[in-house]
Amino acid sequence: MKRSNRLVALTNFFLENPRTHTQFPYFVSQLDTTKASVSEDMDIIDAVFRSEGIGYLQRTTGAGGGVKYIPARVHEKNKLFVEELRRKLEDPARILPGGYLYMSDLLGDPKTVREIGRVFASAFSEMDIDVVVTVATKGIPLAYAVASFLNVPVVIVRRDPKVTEGSSVSINYVSGSSRKIQTMVLPKRSLSEGAKVCIIDDFMKAGGTITGMINLLEEFHATVQAIGVLAEADDEEEERVIDDYTSLIKISNVDMKKKYIDVHVGNLMQ
Amino acid sequence: MKRSNRLVALTNFFLENPRTHTQFPYFVSQLDTTKASVSEDMDIIDAVFRSEGIGYLQRTTGAGGGVKYIPARVHEKNKLFVEELRRKLEDPARILPGGYLYMSDLLGDPKTVREIGRVFASAFSEMDIDVVVTVATKGIPLAYAVASFLNVPVVIVRRDPKVTEGSSVSINYVSGSSRKIQTMVLPKRSLSEGAKVCIIDDFMKAGGTITGMINLLEEFHATVQAIGVLAEADDEEEERVIDDYTSLIKISNVDMKKKYIDVHVGNLMQ
């Protein structure tokens, strides 16, 4: 295959297979070329990925040597994206009864969701993560976006056991905002013992939901490596119970009467 | 920018922006090159995309001329993927009480989900679709995968109104399997009047859930252009109420006693 064609095929391959170690002989045989040519292709792709800010190629030499695409976008580009998101969230038309913000339009846009996933994946790209865990419903698209860049599966914690998932482990926890006792369920089959987990959710107030997830994950002897929330907001009645987390957006004040929202960038950008 | 570098940058651009019309002057200025060179780049990318079976570039000439990446994968490749999926689903260890099949491992794998999205998007790529609609919870990742290839937003129908989404429209419907009256809700803001909709769900028996969605969508004067379900299964008690749909997998018999499942490819592959 000619260099130009190889570059298109290889670019597609890397983008579809992030964080996957692939040995050189695979490319040599697939692209019908030499190791030296593949190596030059990698140099070109690596340079463009870096200048486009979409990550880089990590190479290992020697026997079993190969290459891995690390989809870590440069901080500057992530910052621009998060700032744009912040501006969109500032719109007073988003204020809903109860001091909530309407975000379904942003969370419904696959491109925005993918970009949010890219920001989290950039922050967590060097970590040892086996699985992304989220809770139904709103965290689901974000979790898949992060997982697709980290190249790991997604496990969804539910608030009600589903007949179609077999036997399950459940816990009860107290929700921060409603003070009600709630349930969380994870099918036994869905998570292997001792998994290294990244928790992703859309919104965090006091952190009761995330504490619930951590407790449930303890039943599987899982290790929580990272916690990422799209937006955090202060809870007036309760202090935050989670302190080691990554947020993209921080909502510090929603004034229903004056129709004003105070939206900042989250701790990842500070 | 040199041709090799342009090819990498352009490949990334097209893959990230399917079904988006982009005019040539944009590429000429972004890549600091000539229209003739960009045109040659397109020829190369188009040829590789076709030979890799991941779609093609659709060009329009004249004033306002440009190019659009159509992510329609060739039927042969889609067929291979669906056949592999069918084989995985045949495993008797998937049988759950009630004749359900455990599919969470497959639906939890972002790569499998993305490939399922690609198959549906290939089938619907020439249709005029404004939005993908699904119902919480299991259809969500599939809906995002389809939507990301079609380059349209996702709207999620819920079974309970959420305080964080504002005023909503709801309907009641009778569930095929449980014969219970259920509710479906869609926030008013989430869907514009007269939208052209593609419905995506993971599983369909008699089709009660999808009928419910269609009824709810009628309240928004939406037009249902396509219905895609990952797996269809016969309902022993009730006849199917939906007949114009696309399925990837057809489960025709689950024998709990003999631990045997009869899984076929769905109507898209027949």
PDB file of N, CA and C in Angstrom, chain B residues 163-227:
ATOM      1  N   VAL B 163     -37.197  15.887  38.011  1.00  0.00           N
ATOM      2  CA  VAL B 163     -37.331  17.265  38.452  1.00  0.00           C
ATOM      3  C   VAL B 163     -36.383  18.192  37.683  1.00  0.00           C
ATOM      4  N   THR B 164     -35.307  17.645  37.155  1.00  0.00           N
ATOM      5  CA  THR B 164     -34.289  18.488  36.544  1.00  0.00           C
ATOM      6  C   THR B 164     -34.484  18.743  35.050  1.00  0.00           C
ATOM      7  N   GLU B 165     -35.685  18.472  34.550  1.00  0.00           N
ATOM      8  CA  GLU B 165     -35.874  18.694  33.124  1.00  0.00           C
ATOM      9  C   GLU B 165     -37.047  19.613  32.774  1.00  0.00           C
ATOM     10  N   GLY B 166     -37.680  20.183  33.794  1.00  0.00           N
ATOM     11  CA  GLY B 166     -38.762  21.130  33.542  1.00  0.00           C
ATOM     12  C   GLY B 166     -40.070  20.463  33.167  1.00  0.00           C
ATOM     13  N   SER B 167     -41.005  21.239  32.615  1.00  0.00           N
ATOM     14  CA  SER B 167     -42.340  20.729  32.305  1.00  0.00           C
ATOM     15  C   SER B 167     -42.258  19.694  31.195  1.00  0.00           C
ATOM     16  N   SER B 168     -43.197  18.750  31.237  1.00  0.00           N
ATOM     17  CA  SER B 168     -43.086  17.633  30.302  1.00  0.00           C
ATOM     18  C   SER B 168     -44.443  17.149  29.813  1.00  0.00           C
ATOM     19  N   VAL B 169     -44.418  16.347  28.767  1.00  0.00           N
ATOM     20  CA  VAL B 169     -45.620  15.730  28.211  1.00  0.00           C
ATOM     21  C   VAL B 169     -45.546  14.250  28.564  1.00  0.00           C
ATOM     22  N   SER B 170     -46.654  13.693  29.051  1.00  0.00           N
ATOM     23  CA  SER B 170     -46.611  12.264  29.379  1.00  0.00           C
ATOM     24  C   SER B 170     -47.801  11.525  28.790  1.00  0.00           C
ATOM     25  N   ILE B 171     -47.621  10.237  28.582  1.00  0.00           N
ATOM     26  CA  ILE B 171     -48.720   9.384  28.116  1.00  0.00           C
ATOM     27  C   ILE B 171     -48.723   8.101  28.932  1.00  0.00           C
ATOM     28  N   ASN B 172     -49.823   7.390  28.914  1.00  0.00           N
ATOM     29  CA  ASN B 172     -49.889   6.073  29.532  1.00  0.00           C
ATOM     30  C   ASN B 172     -50.045   5.034  28.433  1.00  0.00           C
ATOM     31  N   TYR B 173     -49.474   3.873  28.680  1.00  0.00           N
ATOM     32  CA  TYR B 173     -49.620   2.807  27.691  1.00  0.00           C
ATOM     33  C   TYR B 173     -49.600   1.469  28.417  1.00  0.00           C
ATOM     34  N   VAL B 174     -50.074   0.427  27.724  1.00  0.00           N
ATOM     35  CA  VAL B 174     -50.113  -0.900  28.333  1.00  0.00           C
ATOM     36  C   VAL B 174     -48.899  -1.692  27.871  1.00  0.00           C
ATOM     37  N   SER B 175     -48.100  -2.138  28.828  1.00  0.00           N
ATOM     38  CA  SER B 175     -46.920  -2.918  28.495  1.00  0.00           C
ATOM     39  C   SER B 175     -47.327  -4.297  28.031  1.00  0.00           C
ATOM     40  N   GLY B 176     -46.734  -4.741  26.936  1.00  0.00           N
ATOM     41  CA  GLY B 176     -47.069  -6.025  26.354  1.00  0.00           C
ATOM     42  C   GLY B 176     -46.822  -7.196  27.285  1.00  0.00           C
ATOM     43  N   SER B 177     -45.658  -7.195  27.933  1.00  0.00           N
ATOM     44  CA  SER B 177     -45.285  -8.368  28.725  1.00  0.00           C
ATOM     45  C   SER B 177     -45.975  -8.400  30.086  1.00  0.00           C
ATOM     46  N   SER B 178     -46.065  -7.242  30.762  1.00  0.00           N
ATOM     47  CA  SER B 178     -46.610  -7.269  32.121  1.00  0.00           C
ATOM     48  C   SER B 178     -48.092  -6.907  32.171  1.00  0.00           C
ATOM     49  N   ARG B 179     -48.650  -6.411  31.062  1.00  0.00           N
ATOM     50  CA  ARG B 179     -50.051  -5.981  31.000  1.00  0.00           C
ATOM     51  C   ARG B 179     -50.349  -4.853  31.979  1.00  0.00           C
ATOM     52  N   LYS B 180     -49.308  -4.224  32.508  1.00  0.00           N
ATOM     53  CA  LYS B 180     -49.527  -3.124  33.447  1.00  0.00           C
ATOM     54  C   LYS B 180     -49.591  -1.810  32.677  1.00  0.00           C
ATOM     55  N   ILE B 181     -50.293  -0.839  33.266  1.00  0.00           N
ATOM     56  CA  ILE B 181     -50.304   0.484  32.656  1.00  0.00           C
ATOM     57  C   ILE B 181     -49.019   1.199  33.065  1.00  0.00           C
ATOM     58  N   GLN B 182     -48.278   1.669  32.070  1.00  0.00           N
ATOM     59  CA  GLN B 182     -47.026   2.359  32.350  1.00  0.00           C
ATOM     60  C   GLN B 182     -47.072   3.781  31.824  1.00  0.00           C
ATOM     61  N   THR B 183     -46.115   4.576  32.269  1.00  0.00           N
ATOM     62  CA  THR B 183     -46.064   5.977  31.877  1.00  0.00           C
ATOM     63  C   THR B 183     -44.797   6.252  31.087  1.00  0.00           C
ATOM     64  N   MET B 184     -44.881   7.172  30.152  1.00  0.00           N
ATOM     65  CA  MET B 184     -43.697   7.647  29.435  1.00  0.00           C
ATOM     66  C   MET B 184     -43.725   9.166  29.404  1.00  0.00           C
ATOM     67  N   VAL B 185     -42.571   9.742  29.603  1.00  0.00           N
ATOM     68  CA  VAL B 185     -42.483  11.187  29.754  1.00  0.00           C
ATOM     69  C   VAL B 185     -41.390  11.755  28.862  1.00  0.00           C
ATOM     70  N   LEU B 186     -41.662  12.914  28.274  1.00  0.00           N
ATOM     71  CA  LEU B 186     -40.643  13.618  27.510  1.00  0.00           C
ATOM     72  C   LEU B 186     -40.722  15.101  27.884  1.00  0.00           C
ATOM     73  N   PRO B 187     -39.608  15.694  28.305  1.00  0.00           N
ATOM     74  CA  PRO B 187     -39.636  17.118  28.637  1.00  0.00           C
ATOM     75  C   PRO B 187     -40.041  17.931  27.413  1.00  0.00           C
ATOM     76  N   LYS B 188     -40.870  18.958  27.623  1.00  0.00           N
ATOM     77  CA  LYS B 188     -41.346  19.792  26.522  1.00  0.00           C
ATOM     78  C   LYS B 188     -40.205  20.382  25.704  1.00  0.00           C
ATOM     79  N   ARG B 189     -39.159  20.812  26.404  1.00  0.00           N
ATOM     80  CA  ARG B 189     -38.053  21.477  25.728  1.00  0.00           C
ATOM     81  C   ARG B 189     -37.227  20.560  24.847  1.00  0.00           C
ATOM     82  N   SER B 190     -37.369  19.245  25.085  1.00  0.00           N
ATOM     83  CA  SER B 190     -36.367  18.353  24.505  1.00  0.00           C
ATOM     84  C   SER B 190     -36.548  18.077  23.013  1.00  0.00           C
ATOM     85  N   LEU B 191     -37.775  18.260  22.507  1.00  0.00           N
ATOM     86  CA  LEU B 191     -38.011  17.906  21.105  1.00  0.00           C
ATOM     87  C   LEU B 191     -38.791  19.024  20.423  1.00  0.00           C
ATOM     88  N   SER B 192     -38.315  19.482  19.256  1.00  0.00           N
ATOM     89  CA  SER B 192     -39.055  20.535  18.568  1.00  0.00           C
ATOM     90  C   SER B 192     -40.205  19.923  17.776  1.00  0.00           C
ATOM     91  N   GLU B 193     -41.252  20.684  17.572  1.00  0.00           N
ATOM     92  CA  GLU B 193     -42.448  20.239  16.837  1.00  0.00           C
ATOM     93  C   GLU B 193     -42.069  19.747  15.439  1.00  0.00           C
ATOM     94  N   GLY B 194     -42.653  18.647  15.031  1.00  0.00           N
ATOM     95  CA  GLY B 194     -42.462  18.169  13.659  1.00  0.00           C
ATOM     96  C   GLY B 194     -41.110  17.541  13.352  1.00  0.00           C
ATOM     97  N   ALA B 195     -40.382  17.163  14.391  1.00  0.00           N
ATOM     98  CA  ALA B 195     -39.057  16.581  14.173  1.00  0.00           C
ATOM     99  C   ALA B 195     -39.155  15.242  13.431  1.00  0.00           C
ATOM    100  N   LYS B 196     -38.109  14.949  12.642  1.00  0.00           N
ATOM    101  CA  LYS B 196     -38.041  13.657  11.944  1.00  0.00           C
ATOM    102  C   LYS B 196     -37.175  12.735  12.794  1.00  0.00           C
ATOM    103  N   VAL B 197     -37.797  11.650  13.251  1.00  0.00           N
ATOM    104  CA  VAL B 197     -37.225  10.866  14.335  1.00  0.00           C
ATOM    105  C   VAL B 197     -36.793   9.468  13.904  1.00  0.00           C
ATOM    106  N   CYS B 198     -35.711   9.008  14.484  1.00  0.00           N
ATOM    107  CA  CYS B 198     -35.306   7.601  14.387  1.00  0.00           C
ATOM    108  C   CYS B 198     -35.370   7.028  15.797  1.00  0.00           C
ATOM    109  N   ILE B 199     -36.188   6.000  15.989  1.00  0.00           N
ATOM    110  CA  ILE B 199     -36.319   5.355  17.299  1.00  0.00           C
ATOM    111  C   ILE B 199     -35.315   4.206  17.400  1.00  0.00           C
ATOM    112  N   ILE B 200     -34.577   4.161  18.502  1.00  0.00           N
ATOM    113  CA  ILE B 200     -33.621   3.075  18.728  1.00  0.00           C
ATOM    114  C   ILE B 200     -33.896   2.445  20.086  1.00  0.00           C
ATOM    115  N   ASP B 201     -33.937   1.104  20.137  1.00  0.00           N
ATOM    116  CA  ASP B 201     -34.059   0.429  21.432  1.00  0.00           C
ATOM    117  C   ASP B 201     -33.281  -0.885  21.392  1.00  0.00           C
ATOM    118  N   ASP B 202     -33.057  -1.441  22.588  1.00  0.00           N
ATOM    119  CA  ASP B 202     -32.236  -2.655  22.645  1.00  0.00           C
ATOM    120  C   ASP B 202     -33.040  -3.913  22.357  1.00  0.00           C
ATOM    121  N   PHE B 203     -34.320  -3.921  22.758  1.00  0.00           N
ATOM    122  CA  PHE B 203     -35.066  -5.170  22.756  1.00  0.00           C
ATOM    123  C   PHE B 203     -36.531  -4.908  22.412  1.00  0.00           C
ATOM    124  N   MET B 204     -37.135  -5.758  21.618  1.00  0.00           N
ATOM    125  CA  MET B 204     -38.556  -5.609  21.315  1.00  0.00           C
ATOM    126  C   MET B 204     -39.237  -6.965  21.350  1.00  0.00           C
ATOM    127  N   LYS B 205     -40.296  -7.051  22.160  1.00  0.00           N
ATOM    128  CA  LYS B 205     -41.121  -8.265  22.108  1.00  0.00           C
ATOM    129  C   LYS B 205     -42.375  -7.937  21.291  1.00  0.00           C
ATOM    130  N   ALA B 206     -43.501  -7.712  21.975  1.00  0.00           N
ATOM    131  CA  ALA B 206     -44.717  -7.387  21.208  1.00  0.00           C
ATOM    132  C   ALA B 206     -44.630  -5.987  20.600  1.00  0.00           C
ATOM    133  N   GLY B 207     -43.807  -5.141  21.190  1.00  0.00           N
ATOM    134  CA  GLY B 207     -43.645  -3.794  20.637  1.00  0.00           C
ATOM    135  C   GLY B 207     -44.404  -2.735  21.413  1.00  0.00           C
ATOM    136  N   GLY B 208     -44.867  -3.070  22.627  1.00  0.00           N
ATOM    137  CA  GLY B 208     -45.632  -2.121  23.441  1.00  0.00           C
ATOM    138  C   GLY B 208     -44.841  -0.858  23.771  1.00  0.00           C
ATOM    139  N   THR B 209     -43.580  -1.035  24.112  1.00  0.00           N
ATOM    140  CA  THR B 209     -42.753   0.118  24.461  1.00  0.00           C
ATOM    141  C   THR B 209     -42.605   1.052  23.265  1.00  0.00           C
ATOM    142  N   ILE B 210     -42.370   0.464  22.105  1.00  0.00           N
ATOM    143  CA  ILE B 210     -42.182   1.303  20.920  1.00  0.00           C
ATOM    144  C   ILE B 210     -43.496   1.974  20.506  1.00  0.00           C
ATOM    145  N   THR B 211     -44.614   1.245  20.655  1.00  0.00           N
ATOM    146  CA  THR B 211     -45.909   1.882  20.399  1.00  0.00           C
ATOM    147  C   THR B 211     -46.107   3.062  21.342  1.00  0.00           C
ATOM    148  N   GLY B 212     -45.731   2.873  22.597  1.00  0.00           N
ATOM    149  CA  GLY B 212     -45.825   3.970  23.571  1.00  0.00           C
ATOM    150  C   GLY B 212     -45.010   5.167  23.119  1.00  0.00           C
ATOM    151  N   MET B 213     -43.801   4.904  22.652  1.00  0.00           N
ATOM    152  CA  MET B 213     -42.948   5.996  22.180  1.00  0.00           C
ATOM    153  C   MET B 213     -43.574   6.716  20.984  1.00  0.00           C
ATOM    154  N   ILE B 214     -44.140   5.922  20.069  1.00  0.00           N
ATOM    155  CA  ILE B 214     -44.770   6.531  18.887  1.00  0.00           C
ATOM    156  C   ILE B 214     -45.934   7.436  19.312  1.00  0.00           C
ATOM    157  N   ASN B 215     -46.742   6.941  20.271  1.00  0.00           N
ATOM    158  CA  ASN B 215     -47.862   7.760  20.758  1.00  0.00           C
ATOM    159  C   ASN B 215     -47.370   9.049  21.402  1.00  0.00           C
ATOM    160  N   LEU B 216     -46.322   8.934  22.187  1.00  0.00           N
ATOM    161  CA  LEU B 216     -45.755  10.116  22.844  1.00  0.00           C
ATOM    162  C   LEU B 216     -45.209  11.092  21.798  1.00  0.00           C
ATOM    163  N   LEU B 217     -44.551  10.548  20.776  1.00  0.00           N
ATOM    164  CA  LEU B 217     -43.974  11.398  19.723  1.00  0.00           C
ATOM    165  C   LEU B 217     -45.058  12.115  18.922  1.00  0.00           C
ATOM    166  N   GLU B 218     -46.235  11.482  18.830  1.00  0.00           N
ATOM    167  CA  GLU B 218     -47.352  12.132  18.130  1.00  0.00           C
ATOM    168  C   GLU B 218     -47.757  13.432  18.816  1.00  0.00           C
ATOM    169  N   GLU B 219     -47.590  13.463  20.131  1.00  0.00           N
ATOM    170  CA  GLU B 219     -47.903  14.682  20.880  1.00  0.00           C
ATOM    171  C   GLU B 219     -47.001  15.844  20.450  1.00  0.00           C
ATOM    172  N   PHE B 220     -45.852  15.510  19.893  1.00  0.00           N
ATOM    173  CA  PHE B 220     -44.910  16.527  19.411  1.00  0.00           C
ATOM    174  C   PHE B 220     -45.010  16.673  17.883  1.00  0.00           C
ATOM    175  N   HIS B 221     -46.002  16.047  17.285  1.00  0.00           N
ATOM    176  CA  HIS B 221     -46.185  16.030  15.831  1.00  0.00           C
ATOM    177  C   HIS B 221     -44.921  15.588  15.104  1.00  0.00           C
ATOM    178  N   ALA B 222     -44.233  14.664  15.706  1.00  0.00           N
ATOM    179  CA  ALA B 222     -43.002  14.150  15.101  1.00  0.00           C
ATOM    180  C   ALA B 222     -43.330  13.081  14.062  1.00  0.00           C
ATOM    181  N   THR B 223     -42.431  12.913  13.095  1.00  0.00           N
ATOM    182  CA  THR B 223     -42.576  11.850  12.102  1.00  0.00           C
ATOM    183  C   THR B 223     -41.542  10.776  12.395  1.00  0.00           C
ATOM    184  N   VAL B 224     -41.993   9.538  12.528  1.00  0.00           N
ATOM    185  CA  VAL B 224     -41.049   8.446  12.757  1.00  0.00           C
ATOM    186  C   VAL B 224     -40.530   7.958  11.407  1.00  0.00           C
ATOM    187  N   GLN B 225     -39.253   8.186  11.153  1.00  0.00           N
ATOM    188  CA  GLN B 225     -38.663   7.818   9.861  1.00  0.00           C
ATOM    189  C   GLN B 225     -38.124   6.384   9.873  1.00  0.00           C
ATOM    190  N   ALA B 226     -37.645   5.960  11.034  1.00  0.00           N
ATOM    191  CA  ALA B 226     -37.046   4.624  11.124  1.00  0.00           C
ATOM    192  C   ALA B 226     -37.119   4.128  12.559  1.00  0.00           C
ATOM    193  N   ILE B 227     -37.225   2.808  12.690  1.00  0.00           N
ATOM    194  CA  ILE B 227     -37.210   2.169  14.009  1.00  0.00           C
ATOM    195  C   ILE B 227     -36.131   1.094  13.966  1.00  0.00           C
TER     196      ILE B 227
END
